[in-house]
Each structure stands twice: as C-alpha cells, then as structure tokens.
Amino acid sequence: MLRKNSSGISIVLADVKTPGITIRPIRNIAGHSEFCEVFFDNVRVPRANLVGKPNEGWTIAKALLSYERLSIGSPRRPAYALRRIELIARAKGLFADAGFADRYNALALDIQDLDRSTGASSSR
C-alpha cells in the first residue's frame, strides 16, 4: 500500500518558552519583523498536547488553512470598515479636509482593486 506524503504528520501544542524552541525574527527591507523562523531542537512536550489523533495533522492543518483563506485577500472586511469610516467622517465633516479625503479615496481604490483581483464583490 502506498503512503501519502502527508502521512506521519501530527500536530502538538508547545509553549514557546519550552527548552529547545528558538525563535528568530525575519526582518524585511524596512527593518520590521512581521514573520519569524521557529526552530525545534530536541523539544519534548507531553503526549496530552497532541491535537487530534497521531498522523492526522495534515487533515487538521487543511481545515485550519481553509478558514485562513476565507479572510485573507477578501475585500469584504476592509470594505465594511471603510463604509463605517465614511459614515463617521461624513457626520463629522472630515471630507472637507483634503488630506483626509485623499487618504480615504486611496483606500477606497485599493479595496476596489482587491475586489476586482479576487472576483469577490465587496458590495454584496
């Protein structure tokens, strides 16, 4: 019987302060570290920290990724936030400020571009 490449993967929870876990920030060109590398060297965690059953980690990971993919790149959340900002800005007369209006319009265009690139209409 052929084994799938994903067989043998399990998910465990570990405190980042556990001995053997090393975290190194990855700095971008601006010097910010939005991501990091995590290294596991002879890390031991209790069996109770296993998530699900042994060798079912890839199934769990796929389920988690599907939730992540629903929100990343979707224009719906930023469009909703921008509509809320517009309501408040109109009530407070902020569009009279050219700087505010320019920034608002730039954000609106960014969301419109995202909407067109994903094919998911934020106006729904």
N, CA, C and O of each residue as an XYZ file, in Angstrom:
496
protein
N       0.845     -1.176      0.000
C       0.000      0.000      0.000
C       0.892      1.241      0.000
O       1.853      1.314      0.765
N       0.574      2.225     -0.861
C       1.343      3.455     -0.941
C       0.953      4.396      0.195
O      -0.225      4.545      0.521
N       1.959      5.026      0.788
C       1.694      6.024      1.824
C       1.658      7.397      1.184
O       2.459      7.698      0.299
N       0.742      8.223      1.627
C       0.696      9.598      1.147
C       1.839     10.371      1.799
O       2.272     10.041      2.902
N       2.325     11.406      1.105
C       3.406     12.232      1.652
C       3.010     12.892      2.968
O       3.869     13.218      3.788
N       1.716     13.086      3.167
C       1.259     13.757      4.375
C       1.081     12.810      5.561
O       0.809     13.262      6.673
N       1.230     11.514      5.342
C       1.065     10.595      6.466
C       2.242     10.759      7.426
O       3.362     11.049      7.006
N       1.983     10.576      8.680
C       3.036     10.715      9.681
C       3.134     12.107     10.273
O       3.966     12.351     11.147
N       2.291     13.029      9.808
C       2.301     14.390     10.343
C       1.296     14.475     11.486
O       0.135     14.094     11.341
N       1.759     14.977     12.613
C       0.883     15.190     13.763
C       1.054     16.634     14.227
O       2.072     17.269     13.951
N       0.059     17.139     14.928
C       0.121     18.491     15.474
C       0.189     18.397     16.987
O      -0.602     17.694     17.616
N       1.141     19.112     17.562
C       1.243     19.210     19.015
C       1.309     20.683     19.400
O       1.797     21.515     18.636
N       0.817     20.988     20.578
C       0.907     22.340     21.111
C       2.116     22.423     22.036
O       2.341     21.541     22.866
N       2.889     23.494     21.881
C       4.062     23.670     22.735
C       4.195     25.135     23.107
O       4.037     26.017     22.263
N       4.482     25.385     24.361
C       4.765     26.739     24.834
C       6.071     27.197     24.194
O       7.044     26.443     24.172
N       6.105     28.421     23.675
C       7.324     28.902     23.011
C       8.493     29.047     23.979
O       9.636     29.209     23.553
N       8.215     28.989     25.266
C       9.296     29.062     26.268
C       9.879     27.688     26.586
O      10.776     27.571     27.420
N       9.371     26.647     25.920
C       9.868     25.297     26.143
C      11.329     25.203     25.719
O      11.687     25.688     24.646
N      12.186     24.586     26.546
C      13.592     24.430     26.151
C      13.711     23.742     24.788
O      13.040     22.747     24.515
N      14.579     24.294     23.946
C      14.802     23.746     22.622
C      14.068     24.495     21.515
O      14.334     24.270     20.335
N      13.144     25.387     21.885
C      12.448     26.185     20.876
C      13.168     27.520     20.753
O      13.324     28.252     21.730
N      13.601     27.821     19.540
C      14.296     29.076     19.254
C      13.499     29.841     18.208
O      13.115     29.287     17.178
N      13.254     31.112     18.481
C      12.510     31.961     17.553
C      13.436     33.066     17.069
O      14.026     33.794     17.867
N      13.556     33.179     15.746
C      14.394     34.217     15.143
C      13.540     35.065     14.212
O      12.961     34.550     13.256
N      13.457     36.377     14.489
C      12.676     37.259     13.610
C      13.285     37.321     12.208
O      14.504     37.264     12.045
N      12.428     37.439     11.213
C      12.861     37.668      9.840
C      12.557     39.130      9.549
O      11.393     39.528      9.505
N      13.584     39.921      9.353
C      13.411     41.350      9.125
C      13.241     41.635      7.635
O      13.956     41.090      6.794
N      12.280     42.497      7.333
C      12.096     42.885      5.940
C      13.001     44.069      5.620
O      13.764     44.515      6.476
N      12.923     44.571      4.415
C      13.825     45.637      3.979
C      13.661     46.913      4.816
O      14.597     47.704      4.934
N      12.477     47.109      5.393
C      12.226     48.279      6.227
C      12.681     48.068      7.668
O      12.586     48.978      8.492
N      13.174     46.867      7.971
C      13.639     46.579      9.318
C      12.572     46.041     10.253
O      12.831     45.816     11.435
N      11.386     45.836      9.732
C      10.292     45.293     10.545
C      10.345     43.767     10.518
O      10.801     43.169      9.544
N       9.881     43.154     11.586
C       9.845     41.689     11.615
C       8.404     41.224     11.778
O       7.902     41.070     12.891
N       7.753     41.005     10.641
C       6.365     40.558     10.635
C       6.264     39.043     10.731
O       5.219     38.505     11.096
N       7.354     38.360     10.401
C       7.388     36.904     10.412
C       8.605     36.448     11.195
O       9.481     37.254     11.511
N       8.667     35.175     11.507
C       9.823     34.648     12.201
C      10.064     33.200     11.796
O       9.187     32.524     11.259
N      11.266     32.755     12.068
C      11.615     31.345     11.905
C      11.510     30.711     13.276
O      11.886     31.329     14.272
N      11.015     29.507     13.342
C      10.933     28.795     14.612
C      11.687     27.480     14.447
O      11.421     26.708     13.526
N      12.627     27.238     15.351
C      13.444     26.032     15.305
C      13.124     25.164     16.517
O      12.950     25.667     17.627
N      13.048     23.872     16.291
C      12.780     22.901     17.351
C      13.975     21.962     17.442
O      14.216     21.168     16.532
N      14.718     22.051     18.527
C      15.893     21.203     18.729
C      15.687     20.346     19.979
O      15.798     20.831     21.104
N      15.388     19.073     19.763
C      15.167     18.124     20.866
C      14.096     18.606     21.844
O      14.248     18.481     23.060
N      13.025     19.151     21.303
C      11.918     19.649     22.127
C      11.061     18.472     22.562
O      10.759     17.580     21.769
N      10.677     18.480     23.825
C       9.811     17.429     24.359
C       8.554     18.090     24.906
O       8.618     19.065     25.655
N       7.412     17.539     24.515
C       6.134     18.033     25.017
C       5.323     16.839     25.501
O       5.517     15.722     25.022
N       4.429     17.064     26.435
C       3.607     15.952     26.934
C       2.695     15.383     25.843
O       2.232     16.120     24.973
N       2.444     14.103     25.889
C       1.558     13.440     24.928
C       0.174     14.094     24.933
O      -0.519     14.099     23.915
N      -0.219     14.638     26.071
C      -1.532     15.295     26.175
C      -1.627     16.523     25.268
O      -2.731     17.011     25.023
N      -0.509     17.032     24.766
C      -0.504     18.204     23.895
C      -0.753     17.853     22.428
O      -0.753     18.735     21.569
N      -0.963     16.582     22.145
C      -1.278     16.155     20.786
C      -2.666     16.656     20.421
O      -3.613     16.483     21.189
N      -2.792     17.276     19.255
C      -4.086     17.758     18.770
C      -4.654     16.692     17.837
O      -4.035     16.345     16.831
N      -5.809     16.186     18.169
C      -6.404     15.116     17.364
C      -5.674     13.812     17.598
O      -5.145     13.559     18.680
N      -5.655     12.980     16.552
C      -5.012     11.675     16.643
C      -3.647     11.709     15.964
O      -3.400     12.554     15.103
N      -2.760     10.791     16.349
C      -1.458     10.726     15.669
C      -1.655     10.514     14.159
O      -2.547      9.783     13.728
N      -0.810     11.164     13.387
C      -0.795     11.060     11.924
C      -1.982     11.726     11.232
O      -2.165     11.537     10.030
N      -2.796     12.501     11.956
C      -3.918     13.209     11.337
C      -3.685     14.714     11.281
O      -4.618     15.490     11.075
N      -2.444     15.113     11.464
C      -2.115     16.540     11.492
C      -2.393     17.274     10.201
O      -2.828     18.426     10.220
N      -2.145     16.612      9.069
C      -2.363     17.281      7.794
C      -3.852     17.556      7.565
O      -4.207     18.591      7.001
N      -4.704     16.660      7.988
C      -6.156     16.862      7.866
C      -6.576     18.077      8.692
O      -7.372     18.898      8.236
N      -6.045     18.187      9.891
C      -6.361     19.328     10.756
C      -5.809     20.609     10.151
O      -6.500     21.627     10.131
N      -4.575     20.576      9.656
C      -3.951     21.760      9.063
C      -4.754     22.253      7.861
O      -4.942     23.459      7.703
N      -5.224     21.350      7.020
C      -6.023     21.749      5.855
C      -7.308     22.449      6.296
O      -7.727     23.432      5.685
N      -7.923     21.942      7.348
C      -9.147     22.574      7.853
C      -8.850     23.981      8.358
O      -9.620     24.908      8.104
N      -7.742     24.145      9.069
C      -7.369     25.470      9.576
C      -7.048     26.426      8.436
O      -7.438     27.593      8.474
N      -6.345     25.940      7.429
C      -5.984     26.783      6.291
C      -7.214     27.258      5.532
O      -7.215     28.363      4.990
N      -8.248     26.449      5.485
C      -9.451     26.869      4.758
C     -10.077     28.089      5.426
O     -10.605     28.961      4.736
N     -10.028     28.166      6.756
C     -10.545     29.350      7.450
C      -9.677     30.559      7.170
O     -10.187     31.660      6.958
N      -8.374     30.362      7.169
C      -7.453     31.459      6.901
C      -7.665     32.003      5.492
O      -7.661     33.216      5.284
N      -7.847     31.117      4.539
C      -8.010     31.535      3.148
C      -9.315     32.281      2.916
O      -9.415     33.063      1.971
N     -10.307     32.056      3.752
C     -11.572     32.764      3.585
C     -11.418     34.253      3.843
O     -12.093     35.058      3.201
N     -10.551     34.635      4.762
C     -10.456     36.037      5.125
C      -9.280     36.757      4.486
O      -9.356     37.965      4.264
N      -8.206     36.059      4.186
C      -7.055     36.714      3.579
C      -7.380     37.037      2.134
O      -7.799     36.166      1.371
N      -7.188     38.261      1.772
C      -7.416     38.666      0.399
C      -8.855     39.014      0.080
O      -9.148     39.467     -1.027
N      -9.743     38.816      1.009
C     -11.136     39.162      0.757
C     -11.328     40.660      0.975
O     -10.859     41.205      1.975
N     -12.009     41.326      0.053
C     -12.247     42.763      0.206
C     -13.408     43.087      1.147
O     -13.646     44.258      1.442
N     -14.120     42.091      1.614
C     -15.330     42.353      2.391
C     -15.059     43.064      3.718
O     -15.737     44.038      4.047
N     -14.090     42.593      4.467
C     -13.818     43.232      5.769
C     -13.316     44.664      5.622
O     -13.837     45.564      6.281
N     -12.308     44.900      4.767
C     -11.875     46.296      4.644
C     -12.969     47.188      4.038
O     -13.052     48.365      4.387
N     -13.800     46.661      3.149
C     -14.884     47.454      2.574
C     -15.893     47.837      3.660
O     -16.386     48.965      3.695
N     -16.184     46.898      4.528
C     -17.101     47.188      5.639
C     -16.506     48.270      6.543
O     -17.197     49.217      6.920
N     -15.243     48.129      6.884
C     -14.577     49.108      7.746
C     -14.574     50.484      7.084
O     -14.806     51.494      7.748
N     -14.313     50.524      5.784
C     -14.282     51.803      5.073
C     -15.673     52.446      5.040
O     -15.796     53.667      5.145
N     -16.714     51.630      4.894
C     -18.083     52.181      4.934
C     -18.376     52.796      6.302
O     -19.010     53.847      6.396
N     -17.911     52.136      7.351
C     -18.105     52.683      8.707
C     -17.347     53.998      8.872
O     -17.864     54.954      9.449
N     -16.120     54.037      8.361
C     -15.319     55.266      8.424
C     -16.023     56.377      7.655
O     -16.062     57.522      8.106
N     -16.577     56.041      6.498
C     -17.272     57.050      5.692
C     -18.447     57.652      6.455
O     -18.633     58.869      6.442
N     -19.232     56.822      7.112
C     -20.380     57.321      7.880
C     -19.930     58.302      8.966
O     -20.508     59.377      9.127
N     -18.904     57.917      9.696
C     -18.396     58.779     10.781
C     -17.796     60.055     10.206
O     -18.029     61.148     10.722
N     -17.012     59.906      9.120
C     -16.352     61.069      8.514
C     -17.381     62.072      7.982
O     -17.213     63.283      8.130
N     -18.438     61.558      7.367
C     -19.473     62.464      6.857
C     -20.169     63.188      8.005
O     -20.442     64.384      7.911
N     -20.453     62.470      9.081
C     -21.120     63.074     10.241
C     -20.252     64.153     10.884
O     -20.769     65.123     11.439
N     -18.939     63.983     10.807
C     -18.022     64.941     11.444
C     -17.441     65.953     10.459
O     -16.638     66.802     10.846
N     -17.840     65.869      9.195
C     -17.362     66.817      8.202
C     -15.892     66.659      7.827
O     -15.247     67.623      7.415
N     -15.365     65.450      7.969
C     -13.935     65.233      7.719
C     -13.554     65.285      6.245
O     -12.380     65.467      5.921
N     -14.522     65.131      5.350
C     -14.195     65.163      3.931
C     -13.828     66.573      3.459
O     -13.335     66.743      2.345
N     -14.066     67.576      4.296
C     -13.641     68.940      3.971
C     -12.116     69.057      4.054
O     -11.523     69.953      3.453
N     -11.492     68.153      4.797
C     -10.031     68.122      4.915
C      -9.474     67.370      3.707
O      -9.711     66.171      3.555
N      -8.737     68.074      2.851
C      -8.221     67.472      1.614
C      -7.320     66.274      1.898
O      -7.352     65.293      1.155
N      -6.526     66.337      2.948
C      -5.645     65.227      3.295
C      -6.435     63.982      3.655
O      -6.102     62.877      3.225
N      -7.490     64.168      4.451
C      -8.336     63.038      4.808
C      -9.022     62.465      3.572
O      -9.047     61.250      3.375
N      -9.576     63.343      2.743
C     -10.289     62.896      1.546
C      -9.357     62.127      0.610
O      -9.749     61.109      0.040
N      -8.121     62.615      0.451
C      -7.151     61.918     -0.405
C      -6.848     60.521      0.134
O      -6.829     59.551     -0.625
N      -6.614     60.418      1.434
C      -6.287     59.124      2.043
C      -7.477     58.172      1.941
O      -7.317     56.991      1.632
N      -8.667     58.699      2.202
C      -9.880     57.886      2.096
C     -10.039     57.353      0.667
O     -10.295     56.166      0.467
N      -9.885     58.234     -0.318
C     -10.039     57.820     -1.715
C      -8.979     56.803     -2.118
O      -9.270     55.878     -2.877
N      -7.753     56.961     -1.620
C      -6.699     55.979     -1.923
C      -7.072     54.606     -1.359
O      -6.891     53.589     -2.030
N      -7.588     54.575     -0.136
C      -8.018     53.305      0.465
C      -9.189     52.707     -0.309
O      -9.234     51.497     -0.529
N     -10.125     53.538     -0.716
C     -11.274     53.048     -1.476
C     -10.815     52.420     -2.796
O     -11.334     51.382     -3.206
N      -9.841     53.053     -3.457
C      -9.318     52.496     -4.706
C      -8.570     51.189     -4.467
O      -8.665     50.262     -5.272
N      -7.820     51.108     -3.354
C      -7.124     49.861     -3.018
C      -8.123     48.721     -2.834
O      -7.908     47.610     -3.320
N      -9.203     49.004     -2.136
C     -10.221     47.974     -1.906
C     -10.901     47.602     -3.217
O     -11.196     46.430     -3.453
N     -11.149     48.587     -4.068
C     -11.747     48.309     -5.375
C     -10.823     47.415     -6.210
O     -11.283     46.487     -6.875
N      -9.516     47.702     -6.171
C      -8.554     46.855     -6.891
C      -8.556     45.432     -6.347
O      -8.545     44.466     -7.109
N      -8.572     45.313     -5.023
C      -8.611     43.995     -4.397
C      -9.871     43.249     -4.803
O      -9.836     42.055     -5.101
N     -10.971     43.963     -4.811
C     -12.257     43.376     -5.206
C     -12.185     42.823     -6.627
O     -12.630     41.706     -6.891
N     -11.634     43.593     -7.517
C     -11.531     43.151     -8.914
C     -10.542     42.014     -9.096
O     -10.754     41.126     -9.921
N      -9.460     42.041     -8.326
C      -8.441     40.996     -8.485
C      -8.880     39.661     -7.916
O      -8.428     38.614     -8.379
N      -9.757     39.678     -6.914
C     -10.202     38.415     -6.311
C     -11.496     37.898     -6.929
O     -11.822     36.717     -6.808
N     -12.230     38.788     -7.591
C     -13.513     38.384     -8.166
C     -14.599     38.232     -7.129
O     -15.690     37.756     -7.443
N     -14.323     38.628     -5.891
C     -15.321     38.552     -4.820
C     -15.828     39.944     -4.553
O     -15.123     40.752     -3.948
N     -17.010     40.238     -4.981
C     -17.533     41.599     -4.861
C     -17.794     41.949     -3.414
O     -18.521     41.246     -2.712
N     -17.186     43.061     -2.965
C     -17.382     43.504     -1.585
C     -18.693     44.226     -1.407
O     -19.078     44.538     -0.280
N     -19.390     44.501     -2.498
C     -20.653     45.219     -2.390
C     -21.836     44.286     -2.138
O     -22.974     44.738     -2.014
N     -21.565     42.994     -2.064
C     -22.637     42.027     -1.809
C     -23.065     42.057     -0.380
O     -23.959     41.307      0.012
